[in-house]
Structure formats: structure tokens, C-alpha cells
Coordinates of C-alpha atoms in Angstrom, one line a residue:
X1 CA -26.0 9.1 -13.9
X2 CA -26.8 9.8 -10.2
X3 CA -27.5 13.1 -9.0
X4 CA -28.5 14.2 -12.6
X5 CA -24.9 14.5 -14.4
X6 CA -25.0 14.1 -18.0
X7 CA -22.1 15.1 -20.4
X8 CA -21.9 14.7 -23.7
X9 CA -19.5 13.9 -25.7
X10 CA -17.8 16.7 -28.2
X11 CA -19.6 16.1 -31.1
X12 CA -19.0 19.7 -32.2
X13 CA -19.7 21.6 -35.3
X14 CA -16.2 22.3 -37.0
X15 CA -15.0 25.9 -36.1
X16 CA -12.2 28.1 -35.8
X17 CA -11.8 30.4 -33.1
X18 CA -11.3 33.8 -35.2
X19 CA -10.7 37.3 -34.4
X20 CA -14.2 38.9 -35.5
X21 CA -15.6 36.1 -32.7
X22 CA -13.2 37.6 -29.9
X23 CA -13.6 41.3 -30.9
X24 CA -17.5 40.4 -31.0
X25 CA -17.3 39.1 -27.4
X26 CA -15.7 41.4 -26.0
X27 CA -17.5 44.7 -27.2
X28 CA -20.7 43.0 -26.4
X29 CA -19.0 41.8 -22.7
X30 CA -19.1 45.5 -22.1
X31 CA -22.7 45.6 -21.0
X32 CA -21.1 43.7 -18.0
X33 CA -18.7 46.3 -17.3
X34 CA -21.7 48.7 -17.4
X35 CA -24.0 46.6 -15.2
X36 CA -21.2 45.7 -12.7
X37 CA -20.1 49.5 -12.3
X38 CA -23.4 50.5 -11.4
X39 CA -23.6 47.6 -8.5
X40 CA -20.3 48.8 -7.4
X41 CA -21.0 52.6 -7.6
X42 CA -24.1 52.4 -5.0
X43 CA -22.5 50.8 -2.2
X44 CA -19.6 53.4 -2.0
X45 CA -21.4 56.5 -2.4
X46 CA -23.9 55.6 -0.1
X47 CA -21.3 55.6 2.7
X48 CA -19.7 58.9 2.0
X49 CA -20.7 61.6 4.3
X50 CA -21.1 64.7 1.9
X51 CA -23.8 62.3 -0.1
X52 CA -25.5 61.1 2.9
X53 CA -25.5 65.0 4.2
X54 CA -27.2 66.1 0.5
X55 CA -29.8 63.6 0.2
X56 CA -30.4 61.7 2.9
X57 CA -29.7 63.8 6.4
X58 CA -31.7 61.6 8.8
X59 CA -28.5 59.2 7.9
X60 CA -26.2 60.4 8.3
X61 CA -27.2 62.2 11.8
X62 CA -27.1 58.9 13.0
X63 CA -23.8 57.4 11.6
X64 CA -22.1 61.1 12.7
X65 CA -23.7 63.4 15.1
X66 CA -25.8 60.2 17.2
X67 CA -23.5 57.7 16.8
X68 CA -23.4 56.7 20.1
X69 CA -27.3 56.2 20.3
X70 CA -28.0 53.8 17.7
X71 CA -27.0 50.3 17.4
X72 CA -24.2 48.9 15.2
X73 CA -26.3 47.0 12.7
X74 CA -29.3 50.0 12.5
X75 CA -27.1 53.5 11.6
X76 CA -28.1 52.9 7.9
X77 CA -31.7 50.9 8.3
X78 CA -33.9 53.8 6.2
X79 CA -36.3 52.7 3.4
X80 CA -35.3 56.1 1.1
X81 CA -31.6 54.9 1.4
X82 CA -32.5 51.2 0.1
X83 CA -34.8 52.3 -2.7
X84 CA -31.8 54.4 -4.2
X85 CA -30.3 51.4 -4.6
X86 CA -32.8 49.0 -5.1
X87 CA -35.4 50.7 -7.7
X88 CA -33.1 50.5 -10.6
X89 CA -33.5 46.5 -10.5
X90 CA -37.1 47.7 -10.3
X91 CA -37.0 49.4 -13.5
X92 CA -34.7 46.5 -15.4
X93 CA -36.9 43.2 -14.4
X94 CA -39.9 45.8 -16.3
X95 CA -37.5 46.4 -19.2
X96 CA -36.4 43.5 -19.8
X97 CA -39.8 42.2 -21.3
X98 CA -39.7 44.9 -24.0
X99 CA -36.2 43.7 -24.6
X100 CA -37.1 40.7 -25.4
X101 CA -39.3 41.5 -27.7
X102 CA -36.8 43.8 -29.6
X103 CA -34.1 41.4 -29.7
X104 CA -36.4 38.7 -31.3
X105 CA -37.6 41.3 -34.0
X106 CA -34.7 43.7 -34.4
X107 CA -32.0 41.7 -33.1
X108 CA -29.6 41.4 -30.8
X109 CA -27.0 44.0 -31.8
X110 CA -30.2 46.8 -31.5
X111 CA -31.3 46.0 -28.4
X112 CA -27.6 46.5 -27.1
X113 CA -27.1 50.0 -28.5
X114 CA -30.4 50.8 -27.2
X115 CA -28.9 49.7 -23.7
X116 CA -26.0 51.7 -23.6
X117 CA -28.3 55.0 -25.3
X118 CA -31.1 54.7 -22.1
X119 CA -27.7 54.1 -19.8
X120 CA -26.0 57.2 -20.6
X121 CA -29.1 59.3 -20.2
X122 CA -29.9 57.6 -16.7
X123 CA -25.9 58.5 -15.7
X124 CA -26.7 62.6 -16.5
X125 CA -29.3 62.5 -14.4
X126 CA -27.5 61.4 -11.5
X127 CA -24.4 63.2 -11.7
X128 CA -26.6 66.2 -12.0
X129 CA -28.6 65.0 -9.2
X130 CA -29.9 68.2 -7.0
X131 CA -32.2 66.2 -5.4
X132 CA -33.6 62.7 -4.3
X133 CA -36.2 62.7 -7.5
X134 CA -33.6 63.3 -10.0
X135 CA -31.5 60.2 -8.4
X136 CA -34.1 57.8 -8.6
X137 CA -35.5 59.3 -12.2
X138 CA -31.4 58.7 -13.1
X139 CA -31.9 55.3 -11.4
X140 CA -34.6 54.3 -12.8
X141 CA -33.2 55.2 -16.4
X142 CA -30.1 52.9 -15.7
X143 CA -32.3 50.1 -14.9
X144 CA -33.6 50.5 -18.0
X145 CA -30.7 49.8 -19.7
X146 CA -29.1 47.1 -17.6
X147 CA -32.6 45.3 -18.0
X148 CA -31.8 45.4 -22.1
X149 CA -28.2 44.8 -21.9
X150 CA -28.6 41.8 -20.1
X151 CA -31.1 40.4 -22.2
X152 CA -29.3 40.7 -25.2
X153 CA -25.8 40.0 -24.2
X154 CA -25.5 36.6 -22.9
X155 CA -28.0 35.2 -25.6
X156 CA -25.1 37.1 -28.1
X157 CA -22.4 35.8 -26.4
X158 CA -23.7 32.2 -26.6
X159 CA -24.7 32.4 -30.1
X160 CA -21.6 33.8 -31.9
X161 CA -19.6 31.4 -29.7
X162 CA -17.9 28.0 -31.4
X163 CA -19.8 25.6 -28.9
X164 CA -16.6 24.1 -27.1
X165 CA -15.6 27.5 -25.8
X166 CA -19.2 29.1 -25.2
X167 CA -18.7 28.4 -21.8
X168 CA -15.1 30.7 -21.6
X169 CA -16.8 33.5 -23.9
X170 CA -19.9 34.1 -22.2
X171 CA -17.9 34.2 -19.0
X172 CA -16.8 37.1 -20.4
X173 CA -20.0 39.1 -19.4
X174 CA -19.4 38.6 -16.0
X175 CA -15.9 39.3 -16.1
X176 CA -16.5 42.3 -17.2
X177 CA -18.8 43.1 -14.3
X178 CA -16.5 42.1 -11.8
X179 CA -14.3 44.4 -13.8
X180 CA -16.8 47.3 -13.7
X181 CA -17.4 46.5 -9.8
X182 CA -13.3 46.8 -9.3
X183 CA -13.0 50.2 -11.2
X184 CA -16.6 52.0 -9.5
X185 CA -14.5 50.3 -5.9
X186 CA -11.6 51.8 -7.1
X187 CA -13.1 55.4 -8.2
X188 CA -15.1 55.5 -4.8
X189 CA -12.1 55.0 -2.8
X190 CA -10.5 58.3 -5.3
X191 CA -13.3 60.4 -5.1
X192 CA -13.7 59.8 -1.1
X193 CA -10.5 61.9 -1.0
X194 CA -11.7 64.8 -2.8
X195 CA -12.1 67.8 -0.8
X196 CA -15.4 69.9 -1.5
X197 CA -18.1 67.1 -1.2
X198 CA -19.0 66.8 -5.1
X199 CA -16.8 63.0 -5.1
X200 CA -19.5 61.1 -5.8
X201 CA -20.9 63.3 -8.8
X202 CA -17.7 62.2 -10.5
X203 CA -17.9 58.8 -9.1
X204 CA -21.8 58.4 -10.4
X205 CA -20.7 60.2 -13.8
X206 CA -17.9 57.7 -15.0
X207 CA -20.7 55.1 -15.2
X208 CA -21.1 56.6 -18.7
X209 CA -17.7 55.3 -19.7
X210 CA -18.9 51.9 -20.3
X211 CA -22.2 52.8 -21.2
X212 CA -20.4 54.6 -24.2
X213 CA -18.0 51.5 -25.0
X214 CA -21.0 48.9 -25.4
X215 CA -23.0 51.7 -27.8
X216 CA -20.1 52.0 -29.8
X217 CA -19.3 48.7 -30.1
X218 CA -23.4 47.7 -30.8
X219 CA -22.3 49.8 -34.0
X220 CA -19.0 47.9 -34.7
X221 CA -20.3 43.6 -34.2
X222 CA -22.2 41.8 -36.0
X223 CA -25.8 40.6 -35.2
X224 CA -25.4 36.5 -34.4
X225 CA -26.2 33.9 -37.3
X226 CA -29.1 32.7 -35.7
X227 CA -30.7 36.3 -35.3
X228 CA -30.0 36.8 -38.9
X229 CA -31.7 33.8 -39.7
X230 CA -34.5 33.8 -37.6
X231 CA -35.8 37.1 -38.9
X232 CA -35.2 36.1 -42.4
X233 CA -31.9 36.7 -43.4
X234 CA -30.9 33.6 -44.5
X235 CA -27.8 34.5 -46.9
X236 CA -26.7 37.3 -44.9
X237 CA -26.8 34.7 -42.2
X238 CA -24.6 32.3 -43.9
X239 CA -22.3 34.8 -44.9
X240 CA -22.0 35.9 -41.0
X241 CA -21.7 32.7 -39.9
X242 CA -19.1 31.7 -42.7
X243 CA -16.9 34.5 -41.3
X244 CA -17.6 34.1 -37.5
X245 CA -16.1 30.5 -38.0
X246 CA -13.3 31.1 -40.1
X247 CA -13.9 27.9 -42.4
X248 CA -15.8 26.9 -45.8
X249 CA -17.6 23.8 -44.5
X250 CA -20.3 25.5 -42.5
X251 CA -23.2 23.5 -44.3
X252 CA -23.6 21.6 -40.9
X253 CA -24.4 24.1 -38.3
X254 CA -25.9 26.5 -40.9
X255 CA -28.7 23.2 -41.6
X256 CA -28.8 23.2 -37.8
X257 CA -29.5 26.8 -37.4
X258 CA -32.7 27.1 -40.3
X259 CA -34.2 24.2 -39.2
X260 CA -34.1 25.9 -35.5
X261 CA -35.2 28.9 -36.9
X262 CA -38.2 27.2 -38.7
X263 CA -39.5 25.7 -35.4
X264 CA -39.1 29.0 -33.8
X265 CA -41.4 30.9 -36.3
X266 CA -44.0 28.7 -36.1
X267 CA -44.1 29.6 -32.3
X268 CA -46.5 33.1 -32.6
X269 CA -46.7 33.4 -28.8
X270 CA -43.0 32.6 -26.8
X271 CA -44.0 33.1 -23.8
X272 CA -47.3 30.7 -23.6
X273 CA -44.8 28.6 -25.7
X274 CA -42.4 28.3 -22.6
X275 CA -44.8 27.1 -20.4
X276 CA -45.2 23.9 -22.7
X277 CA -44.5 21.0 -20.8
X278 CA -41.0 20.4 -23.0
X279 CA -39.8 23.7 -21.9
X280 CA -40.5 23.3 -18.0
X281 CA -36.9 21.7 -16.9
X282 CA -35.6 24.7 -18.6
X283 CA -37.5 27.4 -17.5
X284 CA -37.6 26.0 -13.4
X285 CA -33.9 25.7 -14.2
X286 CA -33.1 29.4 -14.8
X287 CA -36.0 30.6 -12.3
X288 CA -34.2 28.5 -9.4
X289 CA -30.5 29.5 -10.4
X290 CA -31.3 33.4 -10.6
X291 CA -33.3 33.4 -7.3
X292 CA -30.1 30.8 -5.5
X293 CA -28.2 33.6 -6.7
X294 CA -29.0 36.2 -5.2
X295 CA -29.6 34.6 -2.0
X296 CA -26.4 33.6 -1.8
X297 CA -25.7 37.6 0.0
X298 CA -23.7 38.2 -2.6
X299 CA -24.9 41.7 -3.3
X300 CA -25.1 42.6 0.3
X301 CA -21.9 42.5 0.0
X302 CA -21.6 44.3 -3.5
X303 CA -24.3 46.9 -3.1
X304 CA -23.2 47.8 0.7
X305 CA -19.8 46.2 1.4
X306 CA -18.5 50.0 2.8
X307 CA -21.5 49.9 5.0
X308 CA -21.1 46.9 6.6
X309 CA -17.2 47.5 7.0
X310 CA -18.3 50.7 8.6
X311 CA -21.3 49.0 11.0
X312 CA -18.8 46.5 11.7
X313 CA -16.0 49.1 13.1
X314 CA -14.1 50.2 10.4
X315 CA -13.3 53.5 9.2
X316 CA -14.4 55.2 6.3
X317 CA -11.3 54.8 4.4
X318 CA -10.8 51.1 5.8
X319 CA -14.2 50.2 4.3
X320 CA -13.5 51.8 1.0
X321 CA -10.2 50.0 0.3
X322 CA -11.4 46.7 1.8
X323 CA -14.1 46.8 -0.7
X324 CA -11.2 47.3 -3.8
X325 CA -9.5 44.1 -2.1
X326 CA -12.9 42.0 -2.4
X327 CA -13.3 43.4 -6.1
X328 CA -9.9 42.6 -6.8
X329 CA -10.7 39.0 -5.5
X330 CA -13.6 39.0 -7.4
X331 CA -11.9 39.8 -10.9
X332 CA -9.1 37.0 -10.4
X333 CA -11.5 34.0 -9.6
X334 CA -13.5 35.1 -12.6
X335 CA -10.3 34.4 -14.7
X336 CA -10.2 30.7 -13.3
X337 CA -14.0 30.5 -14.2
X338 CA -12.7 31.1 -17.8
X339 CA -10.5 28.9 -17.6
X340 CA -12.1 25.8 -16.0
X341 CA -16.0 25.7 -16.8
X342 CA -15.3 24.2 -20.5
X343 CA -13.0 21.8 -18.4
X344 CA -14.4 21.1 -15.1
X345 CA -17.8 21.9 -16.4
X346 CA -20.6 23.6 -15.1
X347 CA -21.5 21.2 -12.4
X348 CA -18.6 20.5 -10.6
X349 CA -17.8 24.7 -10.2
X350 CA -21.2 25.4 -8.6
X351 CA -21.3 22.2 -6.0
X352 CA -18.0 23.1 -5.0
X353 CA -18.5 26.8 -4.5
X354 CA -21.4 26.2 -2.6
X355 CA -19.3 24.1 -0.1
X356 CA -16.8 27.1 -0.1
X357 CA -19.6 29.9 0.6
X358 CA -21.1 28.0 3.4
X359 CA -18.3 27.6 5.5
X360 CA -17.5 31.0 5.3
X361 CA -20.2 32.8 6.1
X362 CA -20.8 30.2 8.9
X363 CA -17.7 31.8 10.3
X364 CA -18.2 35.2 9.6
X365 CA -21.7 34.9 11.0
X366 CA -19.5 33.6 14.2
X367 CA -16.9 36.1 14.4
X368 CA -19.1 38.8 14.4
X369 CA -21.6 37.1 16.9
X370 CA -19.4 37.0 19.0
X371 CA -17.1 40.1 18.5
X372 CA -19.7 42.6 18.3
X373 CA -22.9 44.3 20.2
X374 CA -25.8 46.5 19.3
X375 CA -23.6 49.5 21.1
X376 CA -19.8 48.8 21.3
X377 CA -17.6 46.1 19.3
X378 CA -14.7 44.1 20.2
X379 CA -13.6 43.5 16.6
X380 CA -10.0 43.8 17.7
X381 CA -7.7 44.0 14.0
X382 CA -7.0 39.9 14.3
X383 CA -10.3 39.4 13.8
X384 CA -11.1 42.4 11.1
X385 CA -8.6 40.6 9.2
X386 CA -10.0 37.4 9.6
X387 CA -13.7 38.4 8.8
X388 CA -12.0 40.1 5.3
X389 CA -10.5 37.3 4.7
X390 CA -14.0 35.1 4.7
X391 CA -15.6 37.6 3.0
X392 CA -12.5 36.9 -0.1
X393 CA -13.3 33.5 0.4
X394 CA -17.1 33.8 -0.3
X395 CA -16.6 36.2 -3.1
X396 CA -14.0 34.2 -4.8
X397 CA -16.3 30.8 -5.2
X398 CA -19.4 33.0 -6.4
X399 CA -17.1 34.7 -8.8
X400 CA -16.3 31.2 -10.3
X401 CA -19.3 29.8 -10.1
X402 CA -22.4 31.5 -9.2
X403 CA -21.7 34.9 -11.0
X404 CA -21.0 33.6 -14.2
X405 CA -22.8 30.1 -14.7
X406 CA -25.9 31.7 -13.7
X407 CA -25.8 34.2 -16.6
X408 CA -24.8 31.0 -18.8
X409 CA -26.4 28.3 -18.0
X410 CA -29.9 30.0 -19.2
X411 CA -28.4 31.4 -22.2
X412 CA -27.9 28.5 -23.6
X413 CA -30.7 25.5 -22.4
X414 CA -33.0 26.7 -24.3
X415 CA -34.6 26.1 -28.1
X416 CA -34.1 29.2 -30.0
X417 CA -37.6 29.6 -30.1
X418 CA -38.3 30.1 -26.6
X419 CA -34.3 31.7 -26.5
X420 CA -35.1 35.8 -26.1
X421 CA -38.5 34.6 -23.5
X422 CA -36.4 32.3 -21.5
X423 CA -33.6 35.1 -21.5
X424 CA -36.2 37.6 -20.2
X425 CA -37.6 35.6 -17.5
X426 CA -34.4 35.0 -16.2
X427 CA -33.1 38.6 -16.0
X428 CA -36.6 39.0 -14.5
X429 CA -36.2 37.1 -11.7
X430 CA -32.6 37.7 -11.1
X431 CA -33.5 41.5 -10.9
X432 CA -36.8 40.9 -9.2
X433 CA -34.3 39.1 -6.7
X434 CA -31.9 41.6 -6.7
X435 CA -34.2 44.4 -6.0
X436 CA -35.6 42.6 -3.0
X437 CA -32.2 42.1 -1.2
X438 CA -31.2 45.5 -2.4
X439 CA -34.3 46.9 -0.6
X440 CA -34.5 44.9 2.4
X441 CA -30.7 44.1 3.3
X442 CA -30.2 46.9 5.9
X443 CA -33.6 46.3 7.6
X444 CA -32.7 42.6 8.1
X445 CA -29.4 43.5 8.9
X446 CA -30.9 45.3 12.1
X447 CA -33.2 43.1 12.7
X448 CA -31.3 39.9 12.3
X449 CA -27.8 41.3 12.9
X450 CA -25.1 38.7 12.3
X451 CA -27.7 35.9 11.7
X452 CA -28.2 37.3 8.2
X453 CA -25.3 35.5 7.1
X454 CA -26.4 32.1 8.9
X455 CA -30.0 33.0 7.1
X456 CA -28.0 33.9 3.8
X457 CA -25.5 29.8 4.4
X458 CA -29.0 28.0 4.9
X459 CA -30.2 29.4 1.7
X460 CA -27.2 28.0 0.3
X461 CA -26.9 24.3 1.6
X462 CA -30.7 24.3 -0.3
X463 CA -29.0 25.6 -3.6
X464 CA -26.2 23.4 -3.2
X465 CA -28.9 20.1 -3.3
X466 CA -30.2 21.6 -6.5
X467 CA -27.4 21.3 -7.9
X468 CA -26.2 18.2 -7.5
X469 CA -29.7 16.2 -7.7
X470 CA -31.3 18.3 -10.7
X471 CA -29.0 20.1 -12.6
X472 CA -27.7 18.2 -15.9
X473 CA -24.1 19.0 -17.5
X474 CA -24.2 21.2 -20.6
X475 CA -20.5 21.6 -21.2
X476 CA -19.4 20.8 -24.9
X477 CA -23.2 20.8 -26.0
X478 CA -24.3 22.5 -28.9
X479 CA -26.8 24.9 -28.2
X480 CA -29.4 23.4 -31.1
X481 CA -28.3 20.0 -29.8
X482 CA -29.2 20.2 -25.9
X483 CA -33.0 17.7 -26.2
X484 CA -31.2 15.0 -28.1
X485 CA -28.0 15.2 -25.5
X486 CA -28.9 16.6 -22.3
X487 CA -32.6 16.6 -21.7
X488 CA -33.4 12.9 -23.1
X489 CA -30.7 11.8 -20.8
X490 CA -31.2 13.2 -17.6
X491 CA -32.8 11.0 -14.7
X492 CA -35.7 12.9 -14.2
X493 CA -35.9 16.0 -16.8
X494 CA -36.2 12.7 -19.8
X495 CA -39.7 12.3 -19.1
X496 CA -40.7 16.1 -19.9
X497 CA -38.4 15.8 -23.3
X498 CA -39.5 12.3 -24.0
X499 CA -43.3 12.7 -23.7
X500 CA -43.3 15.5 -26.4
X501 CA -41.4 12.8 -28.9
X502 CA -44.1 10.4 -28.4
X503 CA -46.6 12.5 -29.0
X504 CA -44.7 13.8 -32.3
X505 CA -44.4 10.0 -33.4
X506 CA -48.3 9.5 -32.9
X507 CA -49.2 12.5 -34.8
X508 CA -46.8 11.2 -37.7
X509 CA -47.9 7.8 -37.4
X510 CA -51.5 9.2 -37.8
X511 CA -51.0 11.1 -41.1

């Protein structure tokens, strides 16, 4: 059991994998789609000219009309630029505690059409933009309702899933962003073409399209058994949960669930309750994976991809349809995440990737070192190859490990309980994260210039170590069962599980 491994064996609850659970997952998966356009969407219409020219002309006067003044890695340093961007992660890490509050109470099926409602009003605002207030009011709005989709979605995901292929269905959210991130890559390289300078109004306005599939579909699922249960519903619950597994003998996991759901009632206060010592291996867990995350650099690549094609040499159009090759990337190694994490587990996918991502952007970091200067670059089309090559590389080991597990991994460690309060911390972070790369990116970018990406590999030798020294196996796990098979087990996390069971014994033996 070195480096912290632990998997259990698959003593599963018995389960058919039916259609209601496949339709389920993938109208709530949508809220990826939603959240993964909108990360795509930024980066591209922040490097087309007629947007810069409308809202922010002290940008592009450098990247156009002073080009030759103004070093390679600064043409798009400006705090105005990197707050359109980076408040709506702002506004989501705030919403995401309200959230959790309403999908404890109402559910998780409300707090998904109230996602998709707050999204759609965020995307009017900013294809109707006249001005930088209405962008960031429409930014702001979207936040919103990324910060309540993804509370609710991956806790749905895992709930409704038969535990042997939770893993594969919750992946589903993050396909469905790289999906989102491939179609806004795909639009912005369209609506670049588009002759009149109102492209990215249409490229900001399709971001209602999934907004509009996950509010419809928050109509069609059903709310998750242990919802149900939790708030009361106890034979509407069984009947859910008869139907979600497709079989008769649910008596089992239906046990499982109420007696789950009676310890989570008598918790008043979820998020004292997390800070319990019992909950603390969980809650560091998901705090440290959502923070290694983000400082992987994976979205300074997603949120300004074009931008760094274009700092690094290449054409407007070059940049555009590099960025639908990287999404396209992305999408496919999402697949073999789907297939492989309930195999390889969860473990194995993120040490490995973290190997992968080192390497190359050690070399990018090198290539462009080298190849180019604050005022001219050599990046002869060799090397631009190369450098989008590396760039696939990285993407395609986050996309089968980091984007995904991260998401997972916290949806389903925890007791149901502390479930919706661990959920919300974890979006927290990940969006607190996010906003801080999203705001600072292009700054650091001039002021480090290509050692961001050595800053961005040392960040992940340090998340690799995590991994393999603290972070236990949880494929094949039921999600009521991890204390008894994962936490009791593990060489160092066992102490913070096996205190709490002494002290329950001593109480006992008292009465």
C-alpha cells in the first residue's frame, strides 16, 4: 500500500445500466457543454480585431497600428482585457454557495434549471453588449450560472450512476465541456470570417444553445434517489431508484441510502460539519486537486490559446484554427478517459498525465526561449509545428486526467451529508483558481515570457507527488461505502477515519 493506493474490491450494489440512467446523464452533462463553451468563447473573441476595436481600443492599437513598439509577450497585457474574462469565475466561486444550499433543500434537478435560466439571461446581455458594462454585467450573469451548474451536476452524475460505471458517467460532464470548448473554437474561427465586425455578437450569442439544452432537460430527468430521500421523500425515492436500476431487488442500496440520509439530517450546519476531523482527507483532497488544476496552465491555453498563437507569430486565422485542432485533441482524449478511469482507475491516469504535461511544457518553454524575442521571432514553421504539437500533447493528458478526475474525484469522497458543502467548496476553489489565472495570465506572460510554462511544469512535478503519496484509489467504490473501504485503509488518511470510530465505540460502550 505504498504511496497511498488502496482499491477495493467490487463489492457493488446489483444494477442494470438502463436507459432513464443514460438519458439522465447526458441532459444533466449539458451544464458542461454550457461551462466549456463559455471558456472557449473568451479566448477567440478576444483576439478578433472588430472586438478589440469596440471595447477595448488601447488593444488593439498595440497589436495593429504599434505593433512594432511593443514586445511579443506584452501586445495584450491590460487589466480591463483580463477581467472580461476573468470576472465570471468571480461571480460563480460566489454562487456556488447559494447553490449549495438549494440543491440540499430543493434538489438537484432545481438548481440545474436555475443554472441554465441565470445563463441565458447572462448570454443576452452580451450579445447585445454596446459597451464594456454590459459585457461584464453579461459576464457576471454567466458566472452565475456555471457556479450552479457545476455544483449540481457532478454530485447528479455520481448519484444516479450504478457505482462500477460512476467513473465513465460523470466523465461525461467534462466531455461535454471539451465538447462546448470545440464548437465556441469552431464558431470563432466562422464568425472571424464574417465581414461587418458583428462576428463575435453571434459567436457570444450561441452560448445560449446549451444553456437552453440543460434547462430543458432540468425539466425532463429525474431528481437522484438520494436527493429524494434526504429531503424526505422516501417512497418516491424508492420508486426512482427502482427505475434508475432497472431491477426488483434494490432493498440493499435503498437501506444504504436512508441510513446515509439519517446521518446527514442530523448534521444542522454542513459546513462546520466539514471541518470535522473525519472530513479533513476529503476536504484537503478536493481543495489540492482544484487548485493543481488549474495550475497546470491549462486555461492559459483555453481562455487565450489565439492570443498566444498570435504573440507567438501566427496569424489571425492560424491561431483560430490551431485552437479547433487543440479542441479537437481535447474531445478525443476525453473519450479514452471514459473508457479507462473505471479500468486503469483514477490513480494511475493522473500520475501518468502529470509525467506527459511536464515534458511538454519543458519543451515548449524551450522552443520558444529560444525561438523568440521581446521584438522579432524566429519561430520558423518547423518549429510552429512542433510547439502545436506539445501543446496537443499537454492538452491530451489533462483531458484524460486532470479535466475530468478533478470534477470526479470530489463528487464522490464524500458522506452525503457533507456531499452539496464539499461540492461547493470545490467549485469554489477551482473557480477562485480559475479567476486568478484568468486575470493574471497575460501580465505574467509579459513579465515572465516563456518561463510561464517552466513556472506552470514546476507546479506540476508538486501535483504529481500528491498524487502518488496521498491520494487513495476510489474506483469500484460505492459512494456510501468509501470510510469502511478507502479511508480506513489508506496509510495515512486511516487515522482521521479511525479516531472518529473509537470515539463512537466509547460513547456506546458508555451508554
Amino acid at each position: 500500500m505504498t504511496g497511498g493506493g488502496f482499491t477495493a474490491s467490487a463489492n457493488d450494489f446489483e444494477a442494470k445500466v438502463t436507459p432513464i440512467v443514460i438519458l439522465s446523464c447526458i441532459m444533466a452533462a449539458t451544464g458542461g457543454l454550457m461551462f466549456g463553451y463559455d471558456v472557449g468563447v473568451s479566448g477567440g473573441v478576444t483576439s478578433m480585431g472588430a472586438f478589440l476595436k469596440e471595447f477595448f481600443p488601447e488593444v488593439y492599437i498595440r497589436t495593429v497600428e504599434e505593433k512594432e513598439l511593443e514586445s511579443n509577450y506584452c501586445k495584450y497585457d491590460n487589466e480591463k482585457l483580463q477581467l472580461f474574462t476573468s470576472c465570471l469565475y468571480l461571480a460563480g466561486l460566489t454562487a456556488t454557495f447559494l447553490a449549495s444550499h438549494i440543491t440540499r433543500k430543493q434538489g438537484r434537478r432545481a438548481t440545474m434549471l436555475i443554472a441554465g435560466f441565470i445563463f441565458i439571461a447572462g448570454v443576452a446581455f452580451n450579445a447585445a453588449a454596446q459597451n464594456l458594462l454590459m459585457l461584464i454585467i453579461g459576464r457576471l450573469l454567466l458566472g452565475c450560472g456555471v457556479g450552479f451548474a457545476n455544483q449540481a451536476v457532478p454530485v447528479f452524475l455520481s448519484e444516479i450512476a450504478p457505482s462500477r460505471m460512476r467513473g465513465a458517467l460523470n466523465i461525461m460532464f467534462q466531455l461535454n465541456i471539451t465538447l462546448g470548448i470545440l464548437f465556441s473554437n469552431l464558431v470563432n474561427y466562422a464568425t472571424n470570417k464574417i465581414k461587418g465586425g458583428w462576428g463575435w455578437r453571434l459567436s457570444l450569442g450561441l452560448g445560449g444553445l446549451p444553456a437552453l439544452f440543460l434547462t430543458l432537460g432540468a425539466f425532463v430527468v429525474v431528481d437522484t434517489p438520494n436527493s429524494l430521500i434526504e429531503r424526505g421523500h422516501l417512497e418516491e425515492g424508492k420508486t426512482v431508484l427502482r427505475k434508475i436500476r432497472g431491477i426488483e431487488n434494490i432493498e440493499p442500496e435503498f437501506l444504504a441510502l436512508v441510513d446515509a440520509c439519517t446521518v446527514a439530517k442530523e448534521i444542522k450546519h454542513p459546513f462546520r460539519n466539514i471541518l470535522d476531523r473525519r472530513n479533513r482527507p476529503q476536504l484537503l483532497i478536493s481543495i489540492a486537486l482544484h487548485v493543481f488544476q488549474q495550475f497546470t496552465g491549462i486555461n492559459a491555453i483555453m481562455f487565450y490559446g489565439p492570443v498566444l498563437f498570435n504573440t507567438l507569430g501566427f496569424t489571425k486565422d492560424a491561431s483560430l484554427y490551431c485552437t479547433v485542432i487543440i479542441g479537437a485533441v481535447n474531445v478525443i482524449s476525453t473519450v479514452v478517459s471514459i473508457y479507462s478511469v473505471d479500468r486503469l482507475g483514477r490513480r494511475m491516469l493522473l500520475f501518468e498525465a502529470g509525467v506527459q504535461m511536464f515534458l511538454s511544457q519543458f519543451v515548449i518553454a524551450v522552443i520558444i526561449g529560444i525561438k523568440v524575442r521581446d521584438h522579432y521571432d524566429d519561430l520558423s514553421k518547423g518549429f510552429a509545428v512542433l510547439v502545436v504539437v506539445m501543446v496537443c500533447v499537454f492538452v491530451s493528458a489533462f483531458a484524460w486526467s486532470w479535466g475530468p478526475l478533478t470534477w470526479l474525484i470530489p463528487s464522490e469522497i464524500f458522506p452525503l451529508e457533507t456531499r452539496s458543502a464539499g461540492q461547493s467548496i470545490a467549485v469554489c476553489v477551482n473557480l477562485l483558481c480559475t479567476f486568478l489565472i484568468a486575470q493574471a495570465f497575460l501580465s505574467m506572460l509579459c513579465f515572465f515570457k516563456f518561463g510561464i510554462f517552466l513556472f506552470f511544469s514546476g507546479c506540476i512535478l508538486i501535483m504529481s507527488a500528491f498524487v502518488l503519496f496521498l491520494l487513495p484509489e476510489t474506483k469500484n467504490v460505492p459512494i456510501e461505502e468509501m470510510t469502511e473501504r478507502v479511508w480506513k485503509h489508506h496509510w495515512l488518511w486511516k487515522r482521521f477515519a479511525q479516531d472518529d470510530s473509537v470515539k463512537e465505540e466509547k460513547v456506546v460502550t458508555a451508554d
